[in-house]
PDB file of C-alpha atoms in Angstrom:
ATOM      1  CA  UNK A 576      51.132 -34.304   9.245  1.00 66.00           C
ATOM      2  CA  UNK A 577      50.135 -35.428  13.140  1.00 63.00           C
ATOM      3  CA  UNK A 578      53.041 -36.596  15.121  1.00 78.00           C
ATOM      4  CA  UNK A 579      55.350 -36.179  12.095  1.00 90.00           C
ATOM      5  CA  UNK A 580      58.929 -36.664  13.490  1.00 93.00           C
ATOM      6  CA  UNK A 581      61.909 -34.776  12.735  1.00 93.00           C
ATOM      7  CA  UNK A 582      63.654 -37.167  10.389  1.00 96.00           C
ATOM      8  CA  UNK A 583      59.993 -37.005   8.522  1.00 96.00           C
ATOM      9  CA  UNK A 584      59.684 -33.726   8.411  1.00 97.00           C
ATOM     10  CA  UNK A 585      63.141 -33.230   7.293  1.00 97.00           C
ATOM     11  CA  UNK A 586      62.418 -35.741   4.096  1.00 98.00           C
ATOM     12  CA  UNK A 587      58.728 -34.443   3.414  1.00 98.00           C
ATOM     13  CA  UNK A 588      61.102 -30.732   3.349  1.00 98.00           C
ATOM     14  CA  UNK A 589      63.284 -32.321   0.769  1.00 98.00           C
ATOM     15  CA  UNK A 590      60.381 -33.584  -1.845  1.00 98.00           C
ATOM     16  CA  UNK A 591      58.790 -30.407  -1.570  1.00 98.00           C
ATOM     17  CA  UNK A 592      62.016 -28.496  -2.603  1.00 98.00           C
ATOM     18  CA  UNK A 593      62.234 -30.956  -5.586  1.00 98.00           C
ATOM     19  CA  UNK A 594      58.726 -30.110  -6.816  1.00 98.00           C
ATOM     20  CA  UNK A 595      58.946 -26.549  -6.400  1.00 98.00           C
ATOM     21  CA  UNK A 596      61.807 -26.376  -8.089  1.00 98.00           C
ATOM     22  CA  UNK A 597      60.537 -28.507 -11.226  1.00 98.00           C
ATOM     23  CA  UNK A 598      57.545 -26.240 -11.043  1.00 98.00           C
ATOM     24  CA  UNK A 599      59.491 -22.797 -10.616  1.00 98.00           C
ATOM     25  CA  UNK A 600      63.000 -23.043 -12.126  1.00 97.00           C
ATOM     26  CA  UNK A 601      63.765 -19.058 -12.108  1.00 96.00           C
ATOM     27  CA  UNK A 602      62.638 -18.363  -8.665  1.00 97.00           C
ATOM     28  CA  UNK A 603      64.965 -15.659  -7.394  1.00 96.00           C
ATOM     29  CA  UNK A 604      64.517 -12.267  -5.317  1.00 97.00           C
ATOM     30  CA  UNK A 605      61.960  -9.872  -7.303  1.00 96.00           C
ATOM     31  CA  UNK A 606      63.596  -6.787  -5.958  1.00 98.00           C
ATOM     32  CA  UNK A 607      65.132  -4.938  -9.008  1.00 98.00           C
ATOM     33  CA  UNK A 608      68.558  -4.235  -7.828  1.00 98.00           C
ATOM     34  CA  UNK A 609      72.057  -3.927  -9.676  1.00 98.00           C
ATOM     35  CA  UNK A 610      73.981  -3.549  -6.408  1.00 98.00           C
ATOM     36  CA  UNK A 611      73.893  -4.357  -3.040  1.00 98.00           C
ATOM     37  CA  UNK A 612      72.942  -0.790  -1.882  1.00 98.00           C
ATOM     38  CA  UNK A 613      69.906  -0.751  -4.460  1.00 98.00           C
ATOM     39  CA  UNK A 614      68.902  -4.073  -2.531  1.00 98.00           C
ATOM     40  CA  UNK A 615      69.550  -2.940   1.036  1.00 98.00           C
ATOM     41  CA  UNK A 616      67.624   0.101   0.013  1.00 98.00           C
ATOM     42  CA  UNK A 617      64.592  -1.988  -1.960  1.00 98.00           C
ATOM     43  CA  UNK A 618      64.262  -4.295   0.980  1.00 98.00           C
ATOM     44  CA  UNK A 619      63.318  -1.858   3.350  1.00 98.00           C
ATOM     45  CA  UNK A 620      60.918   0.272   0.842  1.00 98.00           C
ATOM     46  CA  UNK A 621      59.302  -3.643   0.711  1.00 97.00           C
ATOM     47  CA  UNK A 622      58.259  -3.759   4.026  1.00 94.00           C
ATOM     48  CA  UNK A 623      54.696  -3.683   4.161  1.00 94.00           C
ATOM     49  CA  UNK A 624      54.495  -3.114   0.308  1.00 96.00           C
ATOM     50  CA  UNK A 625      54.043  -5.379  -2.765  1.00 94.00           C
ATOM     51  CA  UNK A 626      57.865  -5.983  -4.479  1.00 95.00           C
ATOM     52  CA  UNK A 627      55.879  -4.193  -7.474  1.00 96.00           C
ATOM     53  CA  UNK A 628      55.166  -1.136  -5.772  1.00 98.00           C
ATOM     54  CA  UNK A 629      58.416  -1.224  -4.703  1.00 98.00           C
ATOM     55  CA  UNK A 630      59.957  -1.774  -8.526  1.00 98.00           C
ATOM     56  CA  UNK A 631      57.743   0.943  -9.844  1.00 98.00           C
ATOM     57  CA  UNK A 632      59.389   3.512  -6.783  1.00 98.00           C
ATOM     58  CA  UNK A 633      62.928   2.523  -7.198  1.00 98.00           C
ATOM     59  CA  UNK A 634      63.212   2.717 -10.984  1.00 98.00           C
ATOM     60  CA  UNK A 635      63.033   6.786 -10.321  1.00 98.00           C
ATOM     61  CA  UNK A 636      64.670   6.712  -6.881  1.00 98.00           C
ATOM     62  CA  UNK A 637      67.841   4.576  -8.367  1.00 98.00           C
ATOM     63  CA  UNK A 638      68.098   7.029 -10.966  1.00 98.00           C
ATOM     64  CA  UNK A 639      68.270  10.255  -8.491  1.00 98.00           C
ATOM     65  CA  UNK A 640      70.435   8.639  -5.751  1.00 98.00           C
ATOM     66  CA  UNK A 641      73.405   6.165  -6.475  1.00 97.00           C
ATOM     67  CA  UNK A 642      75.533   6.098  -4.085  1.00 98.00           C
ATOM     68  CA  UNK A 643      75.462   5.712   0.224  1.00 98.00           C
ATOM     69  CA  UNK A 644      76.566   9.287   0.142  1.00 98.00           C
ATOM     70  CA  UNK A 645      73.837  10.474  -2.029  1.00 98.00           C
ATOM     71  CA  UNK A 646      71.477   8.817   0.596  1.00 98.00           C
ATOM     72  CA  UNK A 647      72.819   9.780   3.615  1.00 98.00           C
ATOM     73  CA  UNK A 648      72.862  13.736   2.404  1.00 98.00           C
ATOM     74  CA  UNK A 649      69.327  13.658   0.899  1.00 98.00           C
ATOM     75  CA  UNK A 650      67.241  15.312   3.163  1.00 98.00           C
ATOM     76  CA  UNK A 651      64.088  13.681   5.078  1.00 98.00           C
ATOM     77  CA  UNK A 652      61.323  15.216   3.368  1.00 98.00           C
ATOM     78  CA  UNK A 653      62.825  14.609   0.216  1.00 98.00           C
ATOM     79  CA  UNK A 654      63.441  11.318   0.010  1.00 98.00           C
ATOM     80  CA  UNK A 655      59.867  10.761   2.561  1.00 98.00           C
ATOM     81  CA  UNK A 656      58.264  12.731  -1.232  1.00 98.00           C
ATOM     82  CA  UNK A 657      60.262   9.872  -3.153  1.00 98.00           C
ATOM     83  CA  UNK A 658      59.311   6.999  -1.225  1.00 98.00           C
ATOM     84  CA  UNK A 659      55.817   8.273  -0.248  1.00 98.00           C
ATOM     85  CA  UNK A 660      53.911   5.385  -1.749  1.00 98.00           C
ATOM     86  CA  UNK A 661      55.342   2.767  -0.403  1.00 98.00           C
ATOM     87  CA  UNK A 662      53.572   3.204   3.023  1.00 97.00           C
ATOM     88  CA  UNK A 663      55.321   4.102   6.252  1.00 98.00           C
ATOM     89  CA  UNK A 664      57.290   6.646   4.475  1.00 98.00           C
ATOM     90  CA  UNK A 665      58.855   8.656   7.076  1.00 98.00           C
ATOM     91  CA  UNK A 666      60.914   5.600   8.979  1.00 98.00           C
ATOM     92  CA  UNK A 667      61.565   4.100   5.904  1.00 98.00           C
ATOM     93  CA  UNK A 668      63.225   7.141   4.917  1.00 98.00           C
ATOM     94  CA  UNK A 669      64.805   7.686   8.473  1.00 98.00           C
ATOM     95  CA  UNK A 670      65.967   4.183   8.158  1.00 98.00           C
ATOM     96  CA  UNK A 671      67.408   3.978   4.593  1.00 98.00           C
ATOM     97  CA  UNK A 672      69.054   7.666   5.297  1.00 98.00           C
ATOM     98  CA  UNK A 673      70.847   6.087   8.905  1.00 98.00           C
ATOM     99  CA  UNK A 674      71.996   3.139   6.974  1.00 98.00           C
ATOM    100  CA  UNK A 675      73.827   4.871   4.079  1.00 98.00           C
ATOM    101  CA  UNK A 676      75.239   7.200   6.930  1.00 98.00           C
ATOM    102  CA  UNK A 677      76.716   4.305   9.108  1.00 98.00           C
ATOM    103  CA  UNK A 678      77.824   2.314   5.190  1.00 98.00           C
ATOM    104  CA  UNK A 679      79.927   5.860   4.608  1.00 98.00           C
ATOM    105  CA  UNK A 680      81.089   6.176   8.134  1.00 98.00           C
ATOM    106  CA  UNK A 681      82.158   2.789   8.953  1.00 98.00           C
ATOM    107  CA  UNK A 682      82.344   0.365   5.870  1.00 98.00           C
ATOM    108  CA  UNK A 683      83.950   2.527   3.484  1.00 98.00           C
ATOM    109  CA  UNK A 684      80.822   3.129   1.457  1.00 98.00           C
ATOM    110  CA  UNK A 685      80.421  -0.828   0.658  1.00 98.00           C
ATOM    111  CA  UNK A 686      76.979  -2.384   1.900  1.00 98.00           C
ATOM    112  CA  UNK A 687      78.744  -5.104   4.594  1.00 98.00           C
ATOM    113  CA  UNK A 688      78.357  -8.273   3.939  1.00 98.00           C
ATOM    114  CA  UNK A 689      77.984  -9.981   7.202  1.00 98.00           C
ATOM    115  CA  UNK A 690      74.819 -10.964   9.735  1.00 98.00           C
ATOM    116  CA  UNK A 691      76.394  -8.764  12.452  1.00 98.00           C
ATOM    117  CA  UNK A 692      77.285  -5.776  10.772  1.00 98.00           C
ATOM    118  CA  UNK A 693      74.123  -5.453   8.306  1.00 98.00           C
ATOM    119  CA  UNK A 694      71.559  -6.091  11.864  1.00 98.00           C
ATOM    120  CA  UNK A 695      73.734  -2.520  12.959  1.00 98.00           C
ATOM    121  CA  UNK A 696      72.467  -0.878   9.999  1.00 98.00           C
ATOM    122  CA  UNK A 697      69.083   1.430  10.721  1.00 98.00           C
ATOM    123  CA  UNK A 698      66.162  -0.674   9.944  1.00 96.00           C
ATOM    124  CA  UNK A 699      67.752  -3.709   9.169  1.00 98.00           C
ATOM    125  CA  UNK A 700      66.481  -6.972  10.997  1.00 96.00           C
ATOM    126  CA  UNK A 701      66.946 -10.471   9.955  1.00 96.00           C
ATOM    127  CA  UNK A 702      64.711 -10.518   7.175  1.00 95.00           C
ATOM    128  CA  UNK A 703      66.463  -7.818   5.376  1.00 97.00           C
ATOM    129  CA  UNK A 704      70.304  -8.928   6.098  1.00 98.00           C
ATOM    130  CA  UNK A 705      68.609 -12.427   4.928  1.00 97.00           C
ATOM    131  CA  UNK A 706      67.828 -11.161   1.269  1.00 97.00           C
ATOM    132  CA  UNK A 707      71.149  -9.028   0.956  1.00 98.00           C
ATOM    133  CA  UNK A 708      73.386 -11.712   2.093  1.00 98.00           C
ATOM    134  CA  UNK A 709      71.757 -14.419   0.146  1.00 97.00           C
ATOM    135  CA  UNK A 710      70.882 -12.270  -3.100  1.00 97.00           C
ATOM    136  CA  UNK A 711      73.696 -10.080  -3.509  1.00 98.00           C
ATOM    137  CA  UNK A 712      76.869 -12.118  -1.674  1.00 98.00           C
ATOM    138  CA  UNK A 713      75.406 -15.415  -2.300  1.00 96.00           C
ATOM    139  CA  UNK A 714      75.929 -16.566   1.451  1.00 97.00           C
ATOM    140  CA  UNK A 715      73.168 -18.638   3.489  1.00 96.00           C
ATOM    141  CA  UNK A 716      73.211 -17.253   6.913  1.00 97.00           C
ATOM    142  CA  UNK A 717      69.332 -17.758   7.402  1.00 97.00           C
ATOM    143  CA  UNK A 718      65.921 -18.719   5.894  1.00 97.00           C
ATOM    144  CA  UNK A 719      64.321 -15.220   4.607  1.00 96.00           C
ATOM    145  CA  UNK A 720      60.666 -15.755   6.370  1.00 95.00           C
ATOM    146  CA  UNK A 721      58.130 -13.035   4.677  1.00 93.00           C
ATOM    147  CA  UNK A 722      54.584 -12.834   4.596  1.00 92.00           C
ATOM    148  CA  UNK A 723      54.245 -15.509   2.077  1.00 94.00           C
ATOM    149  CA  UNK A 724      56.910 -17.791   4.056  1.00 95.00           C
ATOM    150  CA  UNK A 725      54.848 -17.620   6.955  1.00 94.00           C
ATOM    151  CA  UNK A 726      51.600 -18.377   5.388  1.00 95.00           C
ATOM    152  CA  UNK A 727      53.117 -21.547   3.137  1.00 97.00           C
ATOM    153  CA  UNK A 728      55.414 -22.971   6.475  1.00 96.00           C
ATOM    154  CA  UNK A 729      52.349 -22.868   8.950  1.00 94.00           C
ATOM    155  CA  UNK A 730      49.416 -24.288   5.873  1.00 96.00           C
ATOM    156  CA  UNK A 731      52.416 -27.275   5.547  1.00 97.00           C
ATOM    157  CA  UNK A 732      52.784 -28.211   8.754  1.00 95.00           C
ATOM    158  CA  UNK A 733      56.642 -27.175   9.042  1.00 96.00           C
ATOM    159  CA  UNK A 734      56.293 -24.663  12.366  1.00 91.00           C
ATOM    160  CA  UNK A 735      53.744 -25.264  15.386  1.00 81.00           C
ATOM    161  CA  UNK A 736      54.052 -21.204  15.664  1.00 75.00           C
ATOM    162  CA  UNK A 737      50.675 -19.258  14.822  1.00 75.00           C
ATOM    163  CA  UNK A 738      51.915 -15.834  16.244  1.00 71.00           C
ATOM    164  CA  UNK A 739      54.205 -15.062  13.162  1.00 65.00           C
ATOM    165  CA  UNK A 740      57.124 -14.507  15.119  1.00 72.00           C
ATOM    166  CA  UNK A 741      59.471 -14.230  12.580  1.00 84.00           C
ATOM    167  CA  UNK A 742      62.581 -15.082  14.198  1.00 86.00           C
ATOM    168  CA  UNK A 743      61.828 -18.389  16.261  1.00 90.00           C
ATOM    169  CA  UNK A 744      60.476 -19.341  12.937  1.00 94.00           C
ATOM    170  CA  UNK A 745      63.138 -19.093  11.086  1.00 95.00           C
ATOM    171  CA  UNK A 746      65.225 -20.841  13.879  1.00 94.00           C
ATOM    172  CA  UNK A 747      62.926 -23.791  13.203  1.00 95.00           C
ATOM    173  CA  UNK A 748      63.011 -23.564   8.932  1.00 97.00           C
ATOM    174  CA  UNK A 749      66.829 -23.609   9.399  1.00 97.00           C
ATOM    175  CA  UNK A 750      66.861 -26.804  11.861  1.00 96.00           C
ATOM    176  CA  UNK A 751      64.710 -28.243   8.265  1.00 97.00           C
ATOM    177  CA  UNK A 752      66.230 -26.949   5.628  1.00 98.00           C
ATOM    178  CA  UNK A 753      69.077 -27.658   4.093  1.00 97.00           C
ATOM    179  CA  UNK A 754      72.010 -24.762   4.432  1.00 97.00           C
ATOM    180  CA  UNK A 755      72.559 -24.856   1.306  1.00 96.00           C
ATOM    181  CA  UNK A 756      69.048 -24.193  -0.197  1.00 97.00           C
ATOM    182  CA  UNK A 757      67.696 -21.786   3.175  1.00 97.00           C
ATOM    183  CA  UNK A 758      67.563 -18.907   0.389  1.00 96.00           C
ATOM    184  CA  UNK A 759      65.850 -20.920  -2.379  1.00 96.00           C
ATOM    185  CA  UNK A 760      63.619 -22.356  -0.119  1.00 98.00           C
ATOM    186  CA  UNK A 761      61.972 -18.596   0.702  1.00 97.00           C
ATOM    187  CA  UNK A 762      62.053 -17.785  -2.977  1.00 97.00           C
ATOM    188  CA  UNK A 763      60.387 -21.219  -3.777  1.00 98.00           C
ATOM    189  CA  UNK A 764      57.702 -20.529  -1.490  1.00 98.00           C
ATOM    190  CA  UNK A 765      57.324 -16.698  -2.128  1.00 97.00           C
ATOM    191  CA  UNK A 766      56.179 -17.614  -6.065  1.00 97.00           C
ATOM    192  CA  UNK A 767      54.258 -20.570  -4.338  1.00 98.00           C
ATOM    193  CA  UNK A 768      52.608 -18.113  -2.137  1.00 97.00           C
ATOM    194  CA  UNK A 769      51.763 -16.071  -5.246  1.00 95.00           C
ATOM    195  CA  UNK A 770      50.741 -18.295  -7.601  1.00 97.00           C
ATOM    196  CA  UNK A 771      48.917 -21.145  -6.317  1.00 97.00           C
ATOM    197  CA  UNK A 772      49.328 -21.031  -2.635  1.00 98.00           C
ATOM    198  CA  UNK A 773      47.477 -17.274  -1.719  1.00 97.00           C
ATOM    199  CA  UNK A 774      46.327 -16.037   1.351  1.00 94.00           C
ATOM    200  CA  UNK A 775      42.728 -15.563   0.117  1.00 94.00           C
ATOM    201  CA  UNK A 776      41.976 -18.800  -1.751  1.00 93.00           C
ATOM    202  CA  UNK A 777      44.863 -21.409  -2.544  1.00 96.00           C
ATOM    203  CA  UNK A 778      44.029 -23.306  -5.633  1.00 97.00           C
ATOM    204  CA  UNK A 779      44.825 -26.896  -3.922  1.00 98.00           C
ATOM    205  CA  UNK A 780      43.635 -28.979  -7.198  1.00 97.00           C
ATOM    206  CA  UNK A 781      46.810 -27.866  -9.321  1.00 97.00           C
ATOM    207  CA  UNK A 782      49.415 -27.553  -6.356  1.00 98.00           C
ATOM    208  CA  UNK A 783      52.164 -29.471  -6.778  1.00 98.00           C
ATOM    209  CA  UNK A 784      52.614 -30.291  -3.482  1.00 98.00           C
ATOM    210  CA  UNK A 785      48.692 -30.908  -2.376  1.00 98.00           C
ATOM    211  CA  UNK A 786      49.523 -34.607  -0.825  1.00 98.00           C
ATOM    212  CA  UNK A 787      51.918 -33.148   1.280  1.00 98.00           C
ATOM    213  CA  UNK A 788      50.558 -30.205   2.779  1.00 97.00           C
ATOM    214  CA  UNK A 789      48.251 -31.495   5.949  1.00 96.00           C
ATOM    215  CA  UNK A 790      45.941 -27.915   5.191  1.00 96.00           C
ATOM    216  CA  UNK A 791      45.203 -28.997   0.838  1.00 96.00           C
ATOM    217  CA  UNK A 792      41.436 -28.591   0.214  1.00 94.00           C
ATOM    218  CA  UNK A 793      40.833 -27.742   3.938  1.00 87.00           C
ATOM    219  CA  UNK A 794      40.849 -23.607   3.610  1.00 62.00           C
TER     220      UNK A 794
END
């Protein structure tokens, strides 16, 4: 919306959460997880993958390794075999291998559950500590901004930023957002993103939200 101001911004914000929410009432993280570590650990396999690639790895990869000591001792080409198909296996298994290490070393084999200690963790930015705070310890310490986040926040007018710089726009979601709904505001928009709202062609006519999004029936 041109020259939108803050306080209009902030409101538009508000009757877009209420409409997603009508229109997707179970909207939650689609990592399959039953603990912390299986999150931490299916957050960075989902970088760069689909969360159902990621499912269809983990199911076997839960079932080998269950505890931070299990991955922290499994050796890199192992665990790069068990990962393989989820792309950009060799960090990811450099990464998920250093975090168990430093969860065993230094948190008493318990995933941590704040901002500062998780961003220590190998291969753990913003994004990630985002989902594991929000998902698994239910706290709000930031907007999780994916792909899909990205895509939905720039075609509705809520960031001027077009070079997907993740952080600065999650500094801006946050300034719109109510704390209180930053993580169900990324899940809203991730089923958004996939449902009606895609990258390739978003199916304006049934959005929810068409009349206010400044981009409906323009892409």
């Amino acid at each position: 919306m041109p020259h939108e101001s803050k306080k209009a911004k902030r409101e538009r914000v508000s009757e877009i959460l209420t409409r997603l929410q009508k229109r997707y009432p179970d909207a939650k993280c689609a990592l399959r997880h039953r603990n912390p570590l299986q999150l931490l650990v299916a957050t960075i396999l989902s970088a760069q993958c689909t969360d159902a690639k990621v499912n269809e790895v983990t199911e076997d990869l839960f079932r080998k390794y269950k505890t931070p000591e299990e991955f922290a001792n499994v050796s890199q080409g192992a665990l790069e075999q068990d990962i393989h198909s989820t792309g950009f296996y060799r960090n990811k298994a450099k990464n998920i291998r250093g975090a168990a290490k430093k969860i065993v070393e230094e948190h008493g084999g318990k995933v941590p559950d704040t901002m500062e200690a998780l961003l220590e963790l190998p291969g753990v930015a913003r994004k990630t500590a985002n989902v594991v705070l929000e998902t698994a310890f239910g706290k709000n310490e930031g907007v999780i901004v994916d792909t899909h986040v990205i895509r939905l926040s720039q075609r509705l007018g809520l960031t001027e930023r077009k070079d997907n710089s993740s952080d600065r726009m999650e500094a801006e979601l946050m300034d719109l957002v109510p704390r209180e709904m930053w993580g169900r505001f990324s899940h809203l928009l991730v089923f958004h993103g996939r449902s009606l709202c895609t990258a390739r062609k978003p199916d304006c006519e049934h959005c929810p939200i068409n009349d206010l999004c400044p981009s409906a029936f323009k892409a």
